Amino acid sequence: MTVIDTTTGGTTPNSKMRWVLGRWPTVLGVAIALLSVMHLTRGAEVAFVLTASGLVYLGAAALGKRSYAWPMFIGAFVLITISKFAVVDVDPSLPMLVAAAGFIVIGVVRGAINRGFTAQTLAMVAIGAATLVALNVNPNLDGYLIAGGLFAHAGWDVYHHRREIVVSRSLAEFCFVLDTLVAIEILIVIWSGSG
């Protein structure tokens, strides 16, 4: 949306800045996507993006608060960063899958067995299965699996953004941008013969 300055008949720098600041989740999604795909050679290298997407939604549903989505993302981001610099070569998806199992237990213990929690649990099971398969198959198939999962999760993001459920709208917007851009980059890598 562009704000028209009625005194000059054009847009003002302040109106453009307000628009950009209002779209901070999109800007952040673009930035994180760019960081995630640097030096990408195959889809499994960014399986953690798909796993983190599911984990954030599951964690917020298990704890029953949309406002917990951003702290969940920060936790996943820290876990990914630690895994990337760990002495032992462990894909960041694996500890996140363990955390997801923990959130399922927490949700059950809390009595959060409702439609939202159940849907997030089923989504996380599908994401976990896709991730585990992608980490153990040939480079092209792993890319298609992860890209397909990210595109599916981008649709999930739109649904949750419009309904304003499970996670905050800002997180859903951010996640949509991140998922979509990373999925597109995976396909570019595969189709260019790099993957």
mmCIF file of C-alpha atoms in Angstrom:
data_model
loop_
_atom_site.group_PDB
_atom_site.id
_atom_site.type_symbol
_atom_site.label_atom_id
_atom_site.label_comp_id
_atom_site.label_asym_id
_atom_site.label_seq_id
_atom_site.Cartn_x
_atom_site.Cartn_y
_atom_site.Cartn_z
ATOM 1 C CA MET A 1 0.000 0.000 0.000
ATOM 2 C CA THR A 2 1.364 3.397 -0.952
ATOM 3 C CA VAL A 3 0.292 6.463 0.951
ATOM 4 C CA ILE A 4 -0.326 9.469 -1.285
ATOM 5 C CA ASP A 5 0.847 12.815 0.027
ATOM 6 C CA THR A 6 -2.020 15.169 -0.827
ATOM 7 C CA THR A 7 0.167 18.268 -0.486
ATOM 8 C CA THR A 8 2.683 17.198 -3.131
ATOM 9 C CA GLY A 9 0.607 14.652 -5.046
ATOM 10 C CA GLY A 10 3.235 11.953 -4.555
ATOM 11 C CA THR A 11 4.517 9.514 -2.015
ATOM 12 C CA THR A 12 6.700 10.723 0.799
ATOM 13 C CA PRO A 13 9.802 9.027 2.141
ATOM 14 C CA ASN A 14 8.029 8.723 5.491
ATOM 15 C CA SER A 15 5.065 6.911 3.952
ATOM 16 C CA LYS A 16 7.400 4.461 2.223
ATOM 17 C CA MET A 17 9.311 3.894 5.450
ATOM 18 C CA ARG A 18 6.049 3.308 7.326
ATOM 19 C CA TRP A 19 5.055 0.758 4.717
ATOM 20 C CA VAL A 20 8.413 -1.050 5.004
ATOM 21 C CA LEU A 21 8.232 -1.019 8.799
ATOM 22 C CA GLY A 22 4.705 -2.406 8.590
ATOM 23 C CA ARG A 23 6.048 -5.267 6.485
ATOM 24 C CA TRP A 24 8.923 -6.129 8.825
ATOM 25 C CA PRO A 25 7.942 -9.839 8.877
ATOM 26 C CA THR A 26 8.333 -9.937 5.088
ATOM 27 C CA VAL A 27 11.686 -8.143 5.215
ATOM 28 C CA LEU A 28 12.896 -10.507 7.955
ATOM 29 C CA GLY A 29 11.656 -13.519 5.976
ATOM 30 C CA VAL A 30 13.636 -12.410 2.923
ATOM 31 C CA ALA A 31 16.775 -11.864 5.036
ATOM 32 C CA ILE A 32 16.564 -15.250 6.788
ATOM 33 C CA ALA A 33 15.822 -16.981 3.470
ATOM 34 C CA LEU A 34 18.936 -15.446 1.930
ATOM 35 C CA LEU A 35 21.041 -16.544 4.900
ATOM 36 C CA SER A 36 19.553 -20.038 4.755
ATOM 37 C CA VAL A 37 20.356 -20.694 1.105
ATOM 38 C CA MET A 38 23.875 -19.290 0.954
ATOM 39 C CA HIS A 39 26.108 -21.901 -0.693
ATOM 40 C CA LEU A 40 23.123 -24.251 -1.166
ATOM 41 C CA THR A 41 23.973 -27.349 -3.195
ATOM 42 C CA ARG A 42 21.095 -29.694 -2.272
ATOM 43 C CA GLY A 43 17.686 -29.558 -0.639
ATOM 44 C CA ALA A 44 18.550 -31.576 2.450
ATOM 45 C CA GLU A 45 20.943 -28.808 3.480
ATOM 46 C CA VAL A 46 17.938 -26.634 4.344
ATOM 47 C CA ALA A 47 15.659 -29.345 5.714
ATOM 48 C CA PHE A 48 15.992 -27.482 9.007
ATOM 49 C CA VAL A 49 13.847 -24.638 7.596
ATOM 50 C CA LEU A 50 10.940 -27.038 7.073
ATOM 51 C CA THR A 51 11.489 -28.705 10.444
ATOM 52 C CA ALA A 52 11.674 -25.362 12.257
ATOM 53 C CA SER A 53 8.481 -24.197 10.538
ATOM 54 C CA GLY A 54 6.570 -27.165 11.881
ATOM 55 C CA LEU A 55 8.213 -26.984 15.300
ATOM 56 C CA VAL A 56 7.247 -23.342 15.849
ATOM 57 C CA TYR A 57 3.585 -24.016 15.056
ATOM 58 C CA LEU A 58 3.528 -27.199 17.145
ATOM 59 C CA GLY A 59 5.196 -25.494 20.113
ATOM 60 C CA ALA A 60 2.716 -22.607 20.080
ATOM 61 C CA ALA A 61 -0.211 -25.045 19.847
ATOM 62 C CA ALA A 62 1.159 -27.295 22.614
ATOM 63 C CA LEU A 63 1.622 -24.335 24.953
ATOM 64 C CA GLY A 64 -1.696 -22.817 23.922
ATOM 65 C CA LYS A 65 -0.474 -19.285 23.188
ATOM 66 C CA ARG A 66 -0.090 -17.630 19.787
ATOM 67 C CA SER A 67 2.326 -15.161 21.374
ATOM 68 C CA TYR A 68 4.789 -18.000 22.007
ATOM 69 C CA ALA A 69 5.419 -18.418 18.269
ATOM 70 C CA TRP A 70 8.207 -15.831 18.038
ATOM 71 C CA PRO A 71 10.054 -17.148 21.117
ATOM 72 C CA MET A 72 9.716 -20.618 19.531
ATOM 73 C CA PHE A 73 11.291 -19.282 16.336
ATOM 74 C CA ILE A 74 14.141 -17.678 18.291
ATOM 75 C CA GLY A 75 14.724 -20.978 20.096
ATOM 76 C CA ALA A 76 14.773 -22.872 16.789
ATOM 77 C CA PHE A 77 17.130 -20.276 15.289
ATOM 78 C CA VAL A 78 19.515 -20.654 18.244
ATOM 79 C CA LEU A 79 19.357 -24.448 17.944
ATOM 80 C CA ILE A 80 20.109 -24.229 14.210
ATOM 81 C CA THR A 81 23.030 -21.872 14.828
ATOM 82 C CA ILE A 82 24.498 -24.090 17.557
ATOM 83 C CA SER A 83 24.133 -27.168 15.332
ATOM 84 C CA LYS A 84 25.888 -25.421 12.454
ATOM 85 C CA PHE A 85 28.916 -24.661 14.625
ATOM 86 C CA ALA A 86 28.945 -27.865 16.693
ATOM 87 C CA VAL A 87 32.022 -30.049 16.805
ATOM 88 C CA VAL A 88 29.878 -33.051 15.910
ATOM 89 C CA ASP A 89 28.249 -32.849 12.475
ATOM 90 C CA VAL A 90 24.534 -33.085 13.296
ATOM 91 C CA ASP A 91 21.796 -31.815 11.030
ATOM 92 C CA PRO A 92 19.796 -29.197 12.984
ATOM 93 C CA SER A 93 16.591 -31.003 12.020
ATOM 94 C CA LEU A 94 17.374 -33.921 14.311
ATOM 95 C CA PRO A 95 17.394 -32.027 17.642
ATOM 96 C CA MET A 96 14.317 -30.118 16.461
ATOM 97 C CA LEU A 97 12.505 -33.408 15.845
ATOM 98 C CA VAL A 98 13.383 -34.439 19.400
ATOM 99 C CA ALA A 99 12.034 -31.081 20.628
ATOM 100 C CA ALA A 100 8.862 -31.687 18.598
ATOM 101 C CA ALA A 101 8.332 -35.007 20.376
ATOM 102 C CA GLY A 102 8.738 -33.130 23.657
ATOM 103 C CA PHE A 103 6.103 -30.570 22.628
ATOM 104 C CA ILE A 104 3.703 -33.350 21.723
ATOM 105 C CA VAL A 105 4.139 -34.782 25.228
ATOM 106 C CA ILE A 106 3.719 -31.308 26.770
ATOM 107 C CA GLY A 107 0.551 -30.717 24.764
ATOM 108 C CA VAL A 108 -0.930 -34.048 25.821
ATOM 109 C CA VAL A 109 0.000 -33.506 29.489
ATOM 110 C CA ARG A 110 -1.480 -29.981 29.380
ATOM 111 C CA GLY A 111 -4.685 -31.420 27.967
ATOM 112 C CA ALA A 112 -4.321 -29.393 24.784
ATOM 113 C CA ILE A 113 -5.998 -32.098 22.766
ATOM 114 C CA ASN A 114 -8.004 -29.845 20.492
ATOM 115 C CA ARG A 115 -8.353 -29.309 16.783
ATOM 116 C CA GLY A 116 -5.396 -26.900 16.532
ATOM 117 C CA PHE A 117 -2.990 -29.058 18.516
ATOM 118 C CA THR A 118 -4.035 -32.212 16.678
ATOM 119 C CA ALA A 119 -3.571 -30.535 13.279
ATOM 120 C CA GLN A 120 -0.122 -29.231 14.263
ATOM 121 C CA THR A 121 0.883 -32.658 15.578
ATOM 122 C CA LEU A 122 -0.167 -34.359 12.341
ATOM 123 C CA ALA A 123 1.619 -31.689 10.302
ATOM 124 C CA MET A 124 4.778 -32.170 12.374
ATOM 125 C CA VAL A 125 4.631 -35.947 11.878
ATOM 126 C CA ALA A 126 4.424 -35.398 8.096
ATOM 127 C CA ILE A 127 7.247 -32.836 8.230
ATOM 128 C CA GLY A 128 9.370 -35.158 10.360
ATOM 129 C CA ALA A 129 8.845 -38.046 7.953
ATOM 130 C CA ALA A 130 9.688 -35.872 4.926
ATOM 131 C CA THR A 131 12.786 -34.543 6.680
ATOM 132 C CA LEU A 132 14.076 -37.972 7.693
ATOM 133 C CA VAL A 133 13.537 -39.334 4.186
ATOM 134 C CA ALA A 134 15.178 -36.249 2.616
ATOM 135 C CA LEU A 135 18.249 -36.625 4.795
ATOM 136 C CA ASN A 136 18.728 -40.172 3.497
ATOM 137 C CA VAL A 137 17.948 -40.101 -0.242
ATOM 138 C CA ASN A 138 19.589 -38.882 -3.431
ATOM 139 C CA PRO A 139 20.178 -35.137 -3.869
ATOM 140 C CA ASN A 140 17.410 -34.426 -6.383
ATOM 141 C CA LEU A 141 14.720 -36.325 -4.513
ATOM 142 C CA ASP A 142 15.637 -34.651 -1.217
ATOM 143 C CA GLY A 143 15.282 -31.260 -2.871
ATOM 144 C CA TYR A 144 11.848 -32.033 -4.251
ATOM 145 C CA LEU A 145 10.718 -33.394 -0.873
ATOM 146 C CA ILE A 146 11.899 -30.351 1.067
ATOM 147 C CA ALA A 147 10.687 -27.847 -1.555
ATOM 148 C CA GLY A 148 7.293 -29.576 -1.683
ATOM 149 C CA GLY A 149 7.085 -29.543 2.103
ATOM 150 C CA LEU A 150 7.991 -25.856 2.207
ATOM 151 C CA PHE A 151 5.391 -24.960 -0.430
ATOM 152 C CA ALA A 152 2.788 -26.950 1.522
ATOM 153 C CA HIS A 153 3.787 -25.175 4.721
ATOM 154 C CA ALA A 154 3.560 -21.818 2.925
ATOM 155 C CA GLY A 155 -0.088 -22.672 2.239
ATOM 156 C CA TRP A 156 -0.421 -23.588 5.922
ATOM 157 C CA ASP A 157 1.022 -20.160 6.761
ATOM 158 C CA VAL A 158 -1.568 -18.381 4.603
ATOM 159 C CA TYR A 159 -4.391 -20.356 6.229
ATOM 160 C CA HIS A 160 -3.198 -19.502 9.739
ATOM 161 C CA HIS A 161 -2.558 -15.857 8.814
ATOM 162 C CA ARG A 162 -6.087 -15.412 7.470
ATOM 163 C CA ARG A 163 -7.762 -17.276 10.328
ATOM 164 C CA GLU A 164 -5.490 -15.705 12.969
ATOM 165 C CA ILE A 165 -5.024 -19.029 14.735
ATOM 166 C CA VAL A 166 -2.175 -20.959 16.401
ATOM 167 C CA VAL A 167 0.573 -18.388 15.661
ATOM 168 C CA SER A 168 0.678 -14.606 15.410
ATOM 169 C CA ARG A 169 -0.082 -13.043 12.029
ATOM 170 C CA SER A 170 3.429 -11.587 11.900
ATOM 171 C CA LEU A 171 4.961 -15.054 12.343
ATOM 172 C CA ALA A 172 2.682 -16.558 9.686
ATOM 173 C CA GLU A 173 3.646 -13.773 7.248
ATOM 174 C CA PHE A 174 7.351 -14.208 7.990
ATOM 175 C CA CYS A 175 7.122 -17.982 7.661
ATOM 176 C CA PHE A 176 5.223 -17.747 4.350
ATOM 177 C CA VAL A 177 7.956 -15.584 2.834
ATOM 178 C CA LEU A 178 10.761 -17.747 4.233
ATOM 179 C CA ASP A 179 9.184 -21.055 3.156
ATOM 180 C CA THR A 180 8.346 -19.816 -0.338
ATOM 181 C CA LEU A 181 11.736 -18.268 -1.086
ATOM 182 C CA VAL A 182 13.731 -21.236 0.232
ATOM 183 C CA ALA A 183 11.550 -23.673 -1.755
ATOM 184 C CA ILE A 184 12.068 -21.648 -4.939
ATOM 185 C CA GLU A 185 15.833 -21.566 -4.374
ATOM 186 C CA ILE A 186 15.914 -25.345 -3.878
ATOM 187 C CA LEU A 187 14.171 -25.819 -7.229
ATOM 188 C CA ILE A 188 16.559 -23.379 -8.912
ATOM 189 C CA VAL A 189 19.515 -25.372 -7.559
ATOM 190 C CA ILE A 190 18.030 -28.667 -8.789
ATOM 191 C CA TRP A 191 17.048 -27.360 -12.210
ATOM 192 C CA SER A 192 20.364 -25.603 -12.758
ATOM 193 C CA GLY A 193 22.153 -28.895 -12.210
ATOM 194 C CA SER A 194 23.870 -27.722 -9.028
ATOM 195 C CA GLY A 195 21.946 -30.135 -6.815
#
